[in-house]
Amino acid sequence: MSHVVLNGRAVAEAMLEQLREQVANLRGAGWAPRLCSISVGDVSAVQLYVRNQKRTAEKAEIQFEESSFPATIQQEQLLAIIHGMNADPRVTGIILQRPVPPHLSIKQLQAAIHPLKDVEGMHPASIGNIVYNELELGPCTAMASVELLKQTGLGLAGLEVVVVGHSEIVGKPIAFLLMAEGATVTVCHHMTRNLAVHSRRADALFVAVGRPGLISAEMVKPGAAVIDIGINQVMLPDGSARVVGDVDFESVAGIAGWITPVPGGVGPVTVAVLMRNAVIGATRQKKHYESLFGPGQVVG
Ligand code: NAP
């Protein structure tokens, strides 16, 4: 069966192109979006995320500022930094890079970010909005995964969807986003008795587990859309490293109707959604200020 590879880089470029005009309008109104990234400790994966985000922000003409703190920083100190950014009208979006060292509570830090500056869509208020079918701004990876499914042109109403993995940042929000669009959603996890029984029923299969090769061709319905969110580094026999998803791309591509590659699928769209959230956040703050002080108020 012939399949279509869903090209995340092209989808991301198109999204960024659309954002540039909105960013210019906001800048003209005195509300230039400005992202502040907080990272803690010296984690090479985080440095890679930050470099990627910074590069993508430049493409969207969004200001991006990095703040790095030592791994020994305490929860109270970080909370004070976040409160300072919440109070600063020139900061329109706050990104808390993951992971943070184990002595810090990521949940409490995320919840301390003002919901209007929550560009990652991870604040309990943002997650709650999705449950209430307000889908404009949500967790970036989940939003990106759904965006890629939309590229197939499949109608979401009544679509049989299976989501494998139910983490708070990926699997659960994907399920809520799709339920809001009218899909029939089954969520699988490590206690699911027979994963293949569920995955084979899916018109659209989302996989967010972190286990290379978890999904093979015999677990996929012919013609299905397969969205692979997993990111795994595997060692090849020659000793080199390679990044792969959770789906065995070579075998599944032979049966799927659409499939996302790793890398180059969900990843780039995730960063583009972060930039879109940054624009939505800045726009909401502008409206909020204008509702308090009247139109034409400029900050910074
Ligand atoms: P996570 O918090 O570790 O969650 C993994 C999920 O997989 C859990 O819900 C777990 O269920 C489930 N699971 C574990 N073993 C399973 C099995 N054998 N069968 C079915 N489900 C199983 O990970 P995450 O943060 O959601 O990330 C998942 C993957 O996506 C990782 O590879 C991560 O690197 C990648 N990711 C990619 C992006 C991107 O932008 N592309 C962003 C974020 C994450 P239980 O809780 O029941 O054990």
mmCIF file of C-alpha atoms and ligand atoms in Angstrom:
data_model
loop_
_atom_site.group_PDB
_atom_site.id
_atom_site.type_symbol
_atom_site.label_atom_id
_atom_site.label_comp_id
_atom_site.label_asym_id
_atom_site.label_seq_id
_atom_site.Cartn_x
_atom_site.Cartn_y
_atom_site.Cartn_z
ATOM 1 C CA MET A 1 0.000 0.000 0.000
ATOM 2 C CA SER A 2 1.335 3.463 -0.828
ATOM 3 C CA HIS A 3 1.626 5.835 2.088
ATOM 4 C CA VAL A 4 2.130 9.554 2.585
ATOM 5 C CA VAL A 5 4.900 10.720 4.889
ATOM 6 C CA LEU A 6 3.585 13.676 6.911
ATOM 7 C CA ASN A 7 6.406 16.211 6.693
ATOM 8 C CA GLY A 8 6.516 18.044 10.032
ATOM 9 C CA ARG A 9 9.170 20.502 8.859
ATOM 10 C CA ALA A 10 6.963 21.740 6.001
ATOM 11 C CA VAL A 11 3.909 22.013 8.287
ATOM 12 C CA ALA A 12 5.982 23.972 10.815
ATOM 13 C CA GLU A 13 7.330 26.365 8.148
ATOM 14 C CA ALA A 14 3.785 27.117 6.950
ATOM 15 C CA MET A 15 2.667 27.816 10.528
ATOM 16 C CA LEU A 16 5.618 30.153 11.156
ATOM 17 C CA GLU A 17 4.952 31.992 7.902
ATOM 18 C CA GLN A 18 1.396 32.726 9.097
ATOM 19 C CA LEU A 19 2.652 33.885 12.492
ATOM 20 C CA ARG A 20 5.092 36.501 11.182
ATOM 21 C CA GLU A 21 2.327 38.879 10.146
ATOM 22 C CA GLN A 22 0.550 38.531 13.498
ATOM 23 C CA VAL A 23 3.848 39.150 15.320
ATOM 24 C CA ALA A 24 4.423 42.311 13.241
ATOM 25 C CA ASN A 25 0.920 43.568 14.101
ATOM 26 C CA LEU A 26 1.475 42.933 17.798
ATOM 27 C CA ARG A 27 4.869 44.671 17.643
ATOM 28 C CA GLY A 28 3.255 47.658 15.932
ATOM 29 C CA ALA A 29 0.716 47.860 18.748
ATOM 30 C CA GLY A 30 3.509 47.831 21.370
ATOM 31 C CA TRP A 31 2.944 44.190 22.319
ATOM 32 C CA ALA A 32 5.916 42.387 20.749
ATOM 33 C CA PRO A 33 5.803 38.772 21.979
ATOM 34 C CA ARG A 34 8.813 38.041 24.184
ATOM 35 C CA LEU A 35 9.542 34.527 25.452
ATOM 36 C CA CYS A 36 11.646 33.833 28.530
ATOM 37 C CA SER A 37 13.060 30.335 28.863
ATOM 38 C CA ILE A 38 14.044 28.970 32.278
ATOM 39 C CA SER A 39 16.409 26.001 32.412
ATOM 40 C CA VAL A 40 17.909 24.412 35.489
ATOM 41 C CA GLY A 41 21.147 22.422 35.593
ATOM 42 C CA ASP A 42 23.356 21.284 32.788
ATOM 43 C CA VAL A 43 21.302 18.843 30.672
ATOM 44 C CA SER A 44 22.420 18.404 27.064
ATOM 45 C CA ALA A 45 18.883 17.515 25.850
ATOM 46 C CA VAL A 46 17.589 20.786 27.349
ATOM 47 C CA GLN A 47 20.341 22.771 25.642
ATOM 48 C CA LEU A 48 19.257 21.207 22.350
ATOM 49 C CA TYR A 49 15.571 22.127 22.964
ATOM 50 C CA VAL A 50 16.540 25.706 23.820
ATOM 51 C CA ARG A 51 18.702 26.080 20.694
ATOM 52 C CA ASN A 52 15.821 24.752 18.589
ATOM 53 C CA GLN A 53 13.271 27.045 20.214
ATOM 54 C CA LYS A 54 15.553 30.052 19.832
ATOM 55 C CA ARG A 55 16.127 29.331 16.142
ATOM 56 C CA THR A 56 12.410 28.857 15.529
ATOM 57 C CA ALA A 57 11.560 32.030 17.473
ATOM 58 C CA GLU A 58 13.955 33.945 15.203
ATOM 59 C CA LYS A 59 12.112 32.597 12.142
ATOM 60 C CA ALA A 60 8.803 33.819 13.582
ATOM 61 C CA GLU A 61 10.482 37.127 14.590
ATOM 62 C CA ILE A 62 9.637 36.502 18.240
ATOM 63 C CA GLN A 63 12.062 37.706 20.923
ATOM 64 C CA PHE A 64 13.603 34.845 22.895
ATOM 65 C CA GLU A 65 15.621 35.161 26.083
ATOM 66 C CA GLU A 66 17.358 32.390 28.009
ATOM 67 C CA SER A 67 17.849 32.187 31.763
ATOM 68 C CA SER A 68 19.900 29.263 33.091
ATOM 69 C CA PHE A 69 20.190 28.437 36.766
ATOM 70 C CA PRO A 70 22.473 26.009 38.610
ATOM 71 C CA ALA A 71 21.103 22.554 39.539
ATOM 72 C CA THR A 72 21.373 23.573 43.218
ATOM 73 C CA ILE A 73 18.734 26.332 42.950
ATOM 74 C CA GLN A 74 15.876 25.938 45.448
ATOM 75 C CA GLN A 75 12.152 25.796 44.748
ATOM 76 C CA GLU A 76 11.469 29.104 46.563
ATOM 77 C CA GLN A 77 14.122 30.912 44.501
ATOM 78 C CA LEU A 78 12.658 29.637 41.232
ATOM 79 C CA LEU A 79 9.142 30.527 42.355
ATOM 80 C CA ALA A 80 10.349 34.077 43.067
ATOM 81 C CA ILE A 81 11.907 34.266 39.577
ATOM 82 C CA ILE A 82 8.646 33.096 37.982
ATOM 83 C CA HIS A 83 6.607 35.593 40.027
ATOM 84 C CA GLY A 84 8.983 38.339 38.842
ATOM 85 C CA MET A 85 8.406 37.336 35.198
ATOM 86 C CA ASN A 86 4.640 37.166 35.793
ATOM 87 C CA ALA A 87 4.726 40.757 37.040
ATOM 88 C CA ASP A 88 6.908 42.052 34.185
ATOM 89 C CA PRO A 89 4.642 43.215 31.331
ATOM 90 C CA ARG A 90 7.534 42.976 28.852
ATOM 91 C CA VAL A 91 7.624 39.179 29.329
ATOM 92 C CA THR A 92 4.680 37.738 27.427
ATOM 93 C CA GLY A 93 5.521 34.030 27.682
ATOM 94 C CA ILE A 94 7.421 31.793 30.122
ATOM 95 C CA ILE A 95 8.912 28.419 29.149
ATOM 96 C CA LEU A 96 9.996 26.038 31.889
ATOM 97 C CA GLN A 97 12.382 23.543 30.297
ATOM 98 C CA ARG A 98 12.082 19.881 31.353
ATOM 99 C CA PRO A 99 13.505 17.984 33.102
ATOM 100 C CA VAL A 100 14.319 19.856 36.303
ATOM 101 C CA PRO A 101 16.394 18.260 39.103
ATOM 102 C CA PRO A 102 14.398 15.865 41.328
ATOM 103 C CA HIS A 103 14.419 18.164 44.400
ATOM 104 C CA LEU A 104 12.205 20.635 42.496
ATOM 105 C CA SER A 105 8.435 20.243 41.984
ATOM 106 C CA ILE A 106 7.793 20.800 38.272
ATOM 107 C CA LYS A 107 4.048 20.714 38.927
ATOM 108 C CA GLN A 108 4.209 23.565 41.451
ATOM 109 C CA LEU A 109 6.541 25.610 39.222
ATOM 110 C CA GLN A 110 4.323 25.148 36.173
ATOM 111 C CA ALA A 111 1.248 26.136 38.184
ATOM 112 C CA ALA A 112 3.057 29.316 39.370
ATOM 113 C CA ILE A 113 3.282 30.646 35.798
ATOM 114 C CA HIS A 114 0.449 33.105 35.115
ATOM 115 C CA PRO A 115 -2.098 31.386 32.822
ATOM 116 C CA LEU A 116 -1.876 34.299 30.332
ATOM 117 C CA LYS A 117 1.901 33.642 30.047
ATOM 118 C CA ASP A 118 1.569 29.850 29.883
ATOM 119 C CA VAL A 119 2.847 29.370 26.326
ATOM 120 C CA GLU A 120 3.539 25.670 26.925
ATOM 121 C CA GLY A 121 -0.163 25.077 27.666
ATOM 122 C CA MET A 122 0.773 23.110 30.771
ATOM 123 C CA HIS A 123 -0.861 25.235 33.482
ATOM 124 C CA PRO A 124 -3.839 23.467 35.128
ATOM 125 C CA ALA A 125 -6.053 26.285 33.743
ATOM 126 C CA SER A 126 -4.862 25.594 30.174
ATOM 127 C CA ILE A 127 -5.395 21.832 30.579
ATOM 128 C CA GLY A 128 -8.819 22.564 32.085
ATOM 129 C CA ASN A 129 -9.786 24.692 29.079
ATOM 130 C CA ILE A 130 -9.249 21.693 26.800
ATOM 131 C CA VAL A 131 -11.568 19.614 28.964
ATOM 132 C CA TYR A 132 -14.141 22.409 28.439
ATOM 133 C CA ASN A 133 -13.595 22.176 24.638
ATOM 134 C CA GLU A 134 -11.650 25.466 24.385
ATOM 135 C CA LEU A 135 -8.964 24.295 22.007
ATOM 136 C CA GLU A 136 -7.109 27.443 20.926
ATOM 137 C CA LEU A 137 -4.095 26.973 23.229
ATOM 138 C CA GLY A 138 -2.919 23.640 24.656
ATOM 139 C CA PRO A 139 0.159 21.522 25.417
ATOM 140 C CA CYS A 140 2.473 21.893 22.429
ATOM 141 C CA THR A 141 3.238 18.255 21.611
ATOM 142 C CA ALA A 142 -0.399 17.205 21.896
ATOM 143 C CA MET A 143 -1.536 20.144 19.731
ATOM 144 C CA ALA A 144 1.206 19.356 17.185
ATOM 145 C CA SER A 145 0.182 15.697 16.984
ATOM 146 C CA VAL A 146 -3.433 16.636 16.299
ATOM 147 C CA GLU A 147 -2.289 19.265 13.753
ATOM 148 C CA LEU A 148 -0.468 16.516 11.836
ATOM 149 C CA LEU A 149 -3.562 14.288 11.845
ATOM 150 C CA LYS A 150 -5.533 17.225 10.408
ATOM 151 C CA GLN A 151 -3.041 17.354 7.512
ATOM 152 C CA THR A 152 -4.442 13.993 6.316
ATOM 153 C CA GLY A 153 -7.826 15.588 5.644
ATOM 154 C CA LEU A 154 -9.573 12.796 7.570
ATOM 155 C CA GLY A 155 -12.777 13.985 9.232
ATOM 156 C CA LEU A 156 -12.311 13.810 12.989
ATOM 157 C CA ALA A 157 -15.999 13.421 13.882
ATOM 158 C CA GLY A 158 -16.626 9.772 14.635
ATOM 159 C CA LEU A 159 -13.043 8.767 13.721
ATOM 160 C CA GLU A 160 -11.760 5.675 15.608
ATOM 161 C CA VAL A 161 -8.642 6.928 17.357
ATOM 162 C CA VAL A 162 -6.296 4.998 19.638
ATOM 163 C CA VAL A 163 -3.768 6.851 21.799
ATOM 164 C CA VAL A 164 -0.952 4.745 23.255
ATOM 165 C CA GLY A 165 0.516 6.398 26.367
ATOM 166 C CA HIS A 166 -1.430 8.527 28.843
ATOM 167 C CA SER A 167 1.054 11.022 30.280
ATOM 168 C CA GLU A 168 -0.230 14.410 31.444
ATOM 169 C CA ILE A 169 1.785 16.301 28.834
ATOM 170 C CA VAL A 170 1.142 14.153 25.765
ATOM 171 C CA GLY A 171 -1.289 11.211 25.797
ATOM 172 C CA LYS A 172 -4.081 12.623 27.983
ATOM 173 C CA PRO A 173 -4.302 16.026 26.260
ATOM 174 C CA ILE A 174 -4.308 14.328 22.821
ATOM 175 C CA ALA A 175 -7.291 12.266 23.974
ATOM 176 C CA PHE A 176 -9.156 15.367 25.225
ATOM 177 C CA LEU A 177 -8.371 17.401 22.085
ATOM 178 C CA LEU A 178 -9.711 14.619 19.873
ATOM 179 C CA MET A 179 -12.785 13.985 22.000
ATOM 180 C CA ALA A 180 -13.585 17.679 21.652
ATOM 181 C CA GLU A 181 -13.390 17.244 17.861
ATOM 182 C CA GLY A 182 -15.892 14.367 18.011
ATOM 183 C CA ALA A 183 -13.497 11.409 17.625
ATOM 184 C CA THR A 184 -14.113 8.110 19.429
ATOM 185 C CA VAL A 185 -10.987 7.760 21.538
ATOM 186 C CA THR A 186 -9.448 4.715 23.224
ATOM 187 C CA VAL A 187 -6.469 5.345 25.518
ATOM 188 C CA CYS A 188 -3.947 2.527 26.110
ATOM 189 C CA HIS A 189 -1.152 2.322 28.676
ATOM 190 C CA HIS A 190 1.191 -0.206 30.256
ATOM 191 C CA MET A 191 -1.676 -2.099 31.884
ATOM 192 C CA THR A 192 -3.681 -2.435 28.657
ATOM 193 C CA ARG A 193 -4.181 -6.193 28.232
ATOM 194 C CA ASN A 194 -3.746 -6.568 24.492
ATOM 195 C CA LEU A 195 -2.458 -3.449 22.807
ATOM 196 C CA ALA A 196 -2.690 -4.883 19.275
ATOM 197 C CA VAL A 197 -6.435 -5.600 19.637
ATOM 198 C CA HIS A 198 -6.978 -1.867 20.172
ATOM 199 C CA SER A 199 -4.329 -0.465 17.812
ATOM 200 C CA ARG A 200 -5.594 -2.596 14.891
ATOM 201 C CA ARG A 201 -9.027 -0.944 15.152
ATOM 202 C CA ALA A 202 -7.641 2.587 14.827
ATOM 203 C CA ASP A 203 -8.216 4.834 11.817
ATOM 204 C CA ALA A 204 -5.696 7.106 13.530
ATOM 205 C CA LEU A 205 -3.033 5.767 15.898
ATOM 206 C CA PHE A 206 -1.042 8.092 18.192
ATOM 207 C CA VAL A 207 1.958 6.587 19.974
ATOM 208 C CA ALA A 208 3.656 8.397 22.874
ATOM 209 C CA VAL A 209 5.488 5.881 25.041
ATOM 210 C CA GLY A 210 9.271 6.079 24.615
ATOM 211 C CA ARG A 211 9.875 2.466 23.479
ATOM 212 C CA PRO A 212 11.504 1.939 20.080
ATOM 213 C CA GLY A 213 9.775 -0.655 17.915
ATOM 214 C CA LEU A 214 6.667 -0.852 20.146
ATOM 215 C CA ILE A 215 4.348 -0.639 17.114
ATOM 216 C CA SER A 216 4.946 -3.036 14.229
ATOM 217 C CA ALA A 217 3.043 -3.497 10.954
ATOM 218 C CA GLU A 218 0.719 -6.257 12.214
ATOM 219 C CA MET A 219 -0.561 -3.863 14.929
ATOM 220 C CA VAL A 220 -1.779 -1.279 12.395
ATOM 221 C CA LYS A 221 -4.997 -1.184 10.345
ATOM 222 C CA PRO A 222 -4.294 -0.902 6.601
ATOM 223 C CA GLY A 223 -4.622 2.716 5.498
ATOM 224 C CA ALA A 224 -4.501 4.168 9.032
ATOM 225 C CA ALA A 225 -2.823 7.463 9.955
ATOM 226 C CA VAL A 226 0.079 6.793 12.331
ATOM 227 C CA ILE A 227 1.413 9.685 14.399
ATOM 228 C CA ASP A 228 4.658 8.721 16.132
ATOM 229 C CA ILE A 229 5.490 10.988 19.070
ATOM 230 C CA GLY A 230 8.230 8.874 20.669
ATOM 231 C CA ILE A 231 11.837 10.050 20.666
ATOM 232 C CA ASN A 232 14.407 7.352 21.414
ATOM 233 C CA GLN A 233 18.129 7.222 20.889
ATOM 234 C CA VAL A 234 19.246 3.755 19.776
ATOM 235 C CA MET A 235 22.737 2.393 19.176
ATOM 236 C CA LEU A 236 23.408 0.832 15.793
ATOM 237 C CA PRO A 237 25.640 -2.262 15.372
ATOM 238 C CA ASP A 238 28.444 -0.011 14.051
ATOM 239 C CA GLY A 239 28.399 1.896 17.361
ATOM 240 C CA SER A 240 26.764 5.057 15.992
ATOM 241 C CA ALA A 241 23.591 6.517 17.553
ATOM 242 C CA ARG A 242 20.290 7.161 15.772
ATOM 243 C CA VAL A 243 17.057 8.848 16.847
ATOM 244 C CA VAL A 244 13.913 6.777 16.206
ATOM 245 C CA GLY A 245 10.278 6.893 17.311
ATOM 246 C CA ASP A 246 8.103 4.226 18.929
ATOM 247 C CA VAL A 247 6.868 2.935 15.562
ATOM 248 C CA ASP A 248 8.891 0.564 13.393
ATOM 249 C CA PHE A 249 8.845 3.021 10.478
ATOM 250 C CA GLU A 250 10.058 0.656 7.727
ATOM 251 C CA SER A 251 7.422 -2.049 8.301
ATOM 252 C CA VAL A 252 4.528 0.250 9.282
ATOM 253 C CA ALA A 253 5.072 2.551 6.276
ATOM 254 C CA GLY A 254 4.176 -0.458 4.124
ATOM 255 C CA ILE A 255 0.665 -0.677 5.565
ATOM 256 C CA ALA A 256 -0.234 2.815 6.849
ATOM 257 C CA GLY A 257 -2.026 5.462 4.785
ATOM 258 C CA TRP A 258 -0.065 8.280 6.442
ATOM 259 C CA ILE A 259 2.903 8.174 8.793
ATOM 260 C CA THR A 260 5.078 10.736 10.591
ATOM 261 C CA PRO A 261 8.855 10.298 10.465
ATOM 262 C CA VAL A 262 11.141 10.643 13.515
ATOM 263 C CA PRO A 263 12.932 12.994 13.388
ATOM 264 C CA GLY A 264 11.090 15.508 11.188
ATOM 265 C CA GLY A 265 7.491 14.736 12.193
ATOM 266 C CA VAL A 266 5.897 15.842 15.460
ATOM 267 C CA GLY A 267 9.087 17.537 16.780
ATOM 268 C CA PRO A 268 9.273 20.604 14.472
ATOM 269 C CA VAL A 269 5.495 21.136 14.659
ATOM 270 C CA THR A 270 5.724 21.095 18.481
ATOM 271 C CA VAL A 271 8.110 24.069 18.411
ATOM 272 C CA ALA A 272 5.921 25.885 15.858
ATOM 273 C CA VAL A 273 2.905 25.383 18.166
ATOM 274 C CA LEU A 274 4.966 26.908 20.996
ATOM 275 C CA MET A 275 5.424 30.017 18.819
ATOM 276 C CA ARG A 276 1.720 30.070 17.951
ATOM 277 C CA ASN A 277 0.926 29.835 21.687
ATOM 278 C CA ALA A 278 3.342 32.745 22.230
ATOM 279 C CA VAL A 279 1.328 34.879 19.785
ATOM 280 C CA ILE A 280 -1.997 33.798 21.332
ATOM 281 C CA GLY A 281 -0.637 34.569 24.822
ATOM 282 C CA ALA A 282 0.586 38.052 23.838
ATOM 283 C CA THR A 283 -2.729 38.784 22.098
ATOM 284 C CA ARG A 284 -4.675 37.738 25.209
ATOM 285 C CA GLN A 285 -2.481 39.933 27.422
ATOM 286 C CA LYS A 286 -3.021 42.912 25.125
ATOM 287 C CA LYS A 287 -6.798 42.378 25.326
ATOM 288 C CA HIS A 288 -6.616 41.942 29.094
ATOM 289 C CA TYR A 289 -4.663 45.202 29.571
ATOM 290 C CA GLU A 290 -6.985 47.059 27.230
ATOM 291 C CA SER A 291 -10.005 45.781 29.153
ATOM 292 C CA LEU A 292 -8.460 47.255 32.315
ATOM 293 C CA PHE A 293 -6.905 50.482 31.025
ATOM 294 C CA GLY A 294 -8.547 51.120 27.664
ATOM 295 C CA PRO A 295 -7.267 50.556 24.104
ATOM 296 C CA GLY A 296 -3.914 51.831 22.881
ATOM 297 C CA GLN A 297 -2.015 51.132 26.098
ATOM 298 C CA VAL A 298 1.550 50.181 25.296
ATOM 299 C CA VAL A 299 4.007 48.322 27.520
ATOM 300 C CA GLY A 300 7.794 48.112 27.452
HETATM 301 P P1 NAP B 1 6.012 9.321 29.881
HETATM 302 O O1 NAP B 1 5.562 10.374 30.806
HETATM 303 O O2 NAP B 1 7.120 8.383 30.271
HETATM 304 O O3 NAP B 1 4.739 8.449 29.497
HETATM 305 C C1 NAP B 1 4.839 7.242 28.785
HETATM 306 C C2 NAP B 1 3.472 6.632 28.678
HETATM 307 O O4 NAP B 1 3.582 5.375 28.022
HETATM 308 C C3 NAP B 1 2.824 6.346 30.033
HETATM 309 O O5 NAP B 1 1.485 6.756 29.970
HETATM 310 C C4 NAP B 1 2.937 4.816 30.170
HETATM 311 O O6 NAP B 1 1.844 4.259 30.857
HETATM 312 C C5 NAP B 1 2.845 4.383 28.733
HETATM 313 N N1 NAP B 1 3.447 3.068 28.540
HETATM 314 C C6 NAP B 1 4.595 2.561 29.063
HETATM 315 N N2 NAP B 1 4.819 1.315 28.588
HETATM 316 C C7 NAP B 1 3.793 1.031 27.766
HETATM 317 C C8 NAP B 1 3.453 -0.112 26.978
HETATM 318 N N3 NAP B 1 4.233 -1.189 26.959
HETATM 319 N N4 NAP B 1 2.324 -0.070 26.264
HETATM 320 C C9 NAP B 1 1.522 1.007 26.265
HETATM 321 N N5 NAP B 1 1.798 2.125 26.986
HETATM 322 C C10 NAP B 1 2.923 2.126 27.723
HETATM 323 O O7 NAP B 1 6.474 9.927 28.489
HETATM 324 P P2 NAP B 1 5.934 11.241 27.688
HETATM 325 O O8 NAP B 1 6.500 12.452 28.294
HETATM 326 O O9 NAP B 1 4.473 11.118 27.453
HETATM 327 O O10 NAP B 1 6.699 10.998 26.317
HETATM 328 C C11 NAP B 1 6.439 9.840 25.510
HETATM 329 C C12 NAP B 1 7.430 9.817 24.362
HETATM 330 O O11 NAP B 1 7.215 10.979 23.578
HETATM 331 C C13 NAP B 1 8.899 9.846 24.776
HETATM 332 O O12 NAP B 1 9.646 9.086 23.868
HETATM 333 C C14 NAP B 1 9.270 11.308 24.665
HETATM 334 O O13 NAP B 1 10.645 11.490 24.410
HETATM 335 C C15 NAP B 1 8.441 11.706 23.484
HETATM 336 N N6 NAP B 1 8.099 13.135 23.445
HETATM 337 C C16 NAP B 1 8.205 13.752 22.243
HETATM 338 C C17 NAP B 1 7.897 15.094 22.139
HETATM 339 C C18 NAP B 1 7.989 15.765 20.798
HETATM 340 O O14 NAP B 1 7.934 16.983 20.720
HETATM 341 N N7 NAP B 1 8.085 15.016 19.707
HETATM 342 C C19 NAP B 1 7.515 15.810 23.270
HETATM 343 C C20 NAP B 1 7.358 15.152 24.482
HETATM 344 C C21 NAP B 1 7.666 13.791 24.547
HETATM 345 P P3 NAP B 1 1.879 4.091 32.468
HETATM 346 O O15 NAP B 1 1.895 5.496 33.021
HETATM 347 O O16 NAP B 1 0.611 3.379 32.738
HETATM 348 O O17 NAP B 1 3.142 3.352 32.775
#
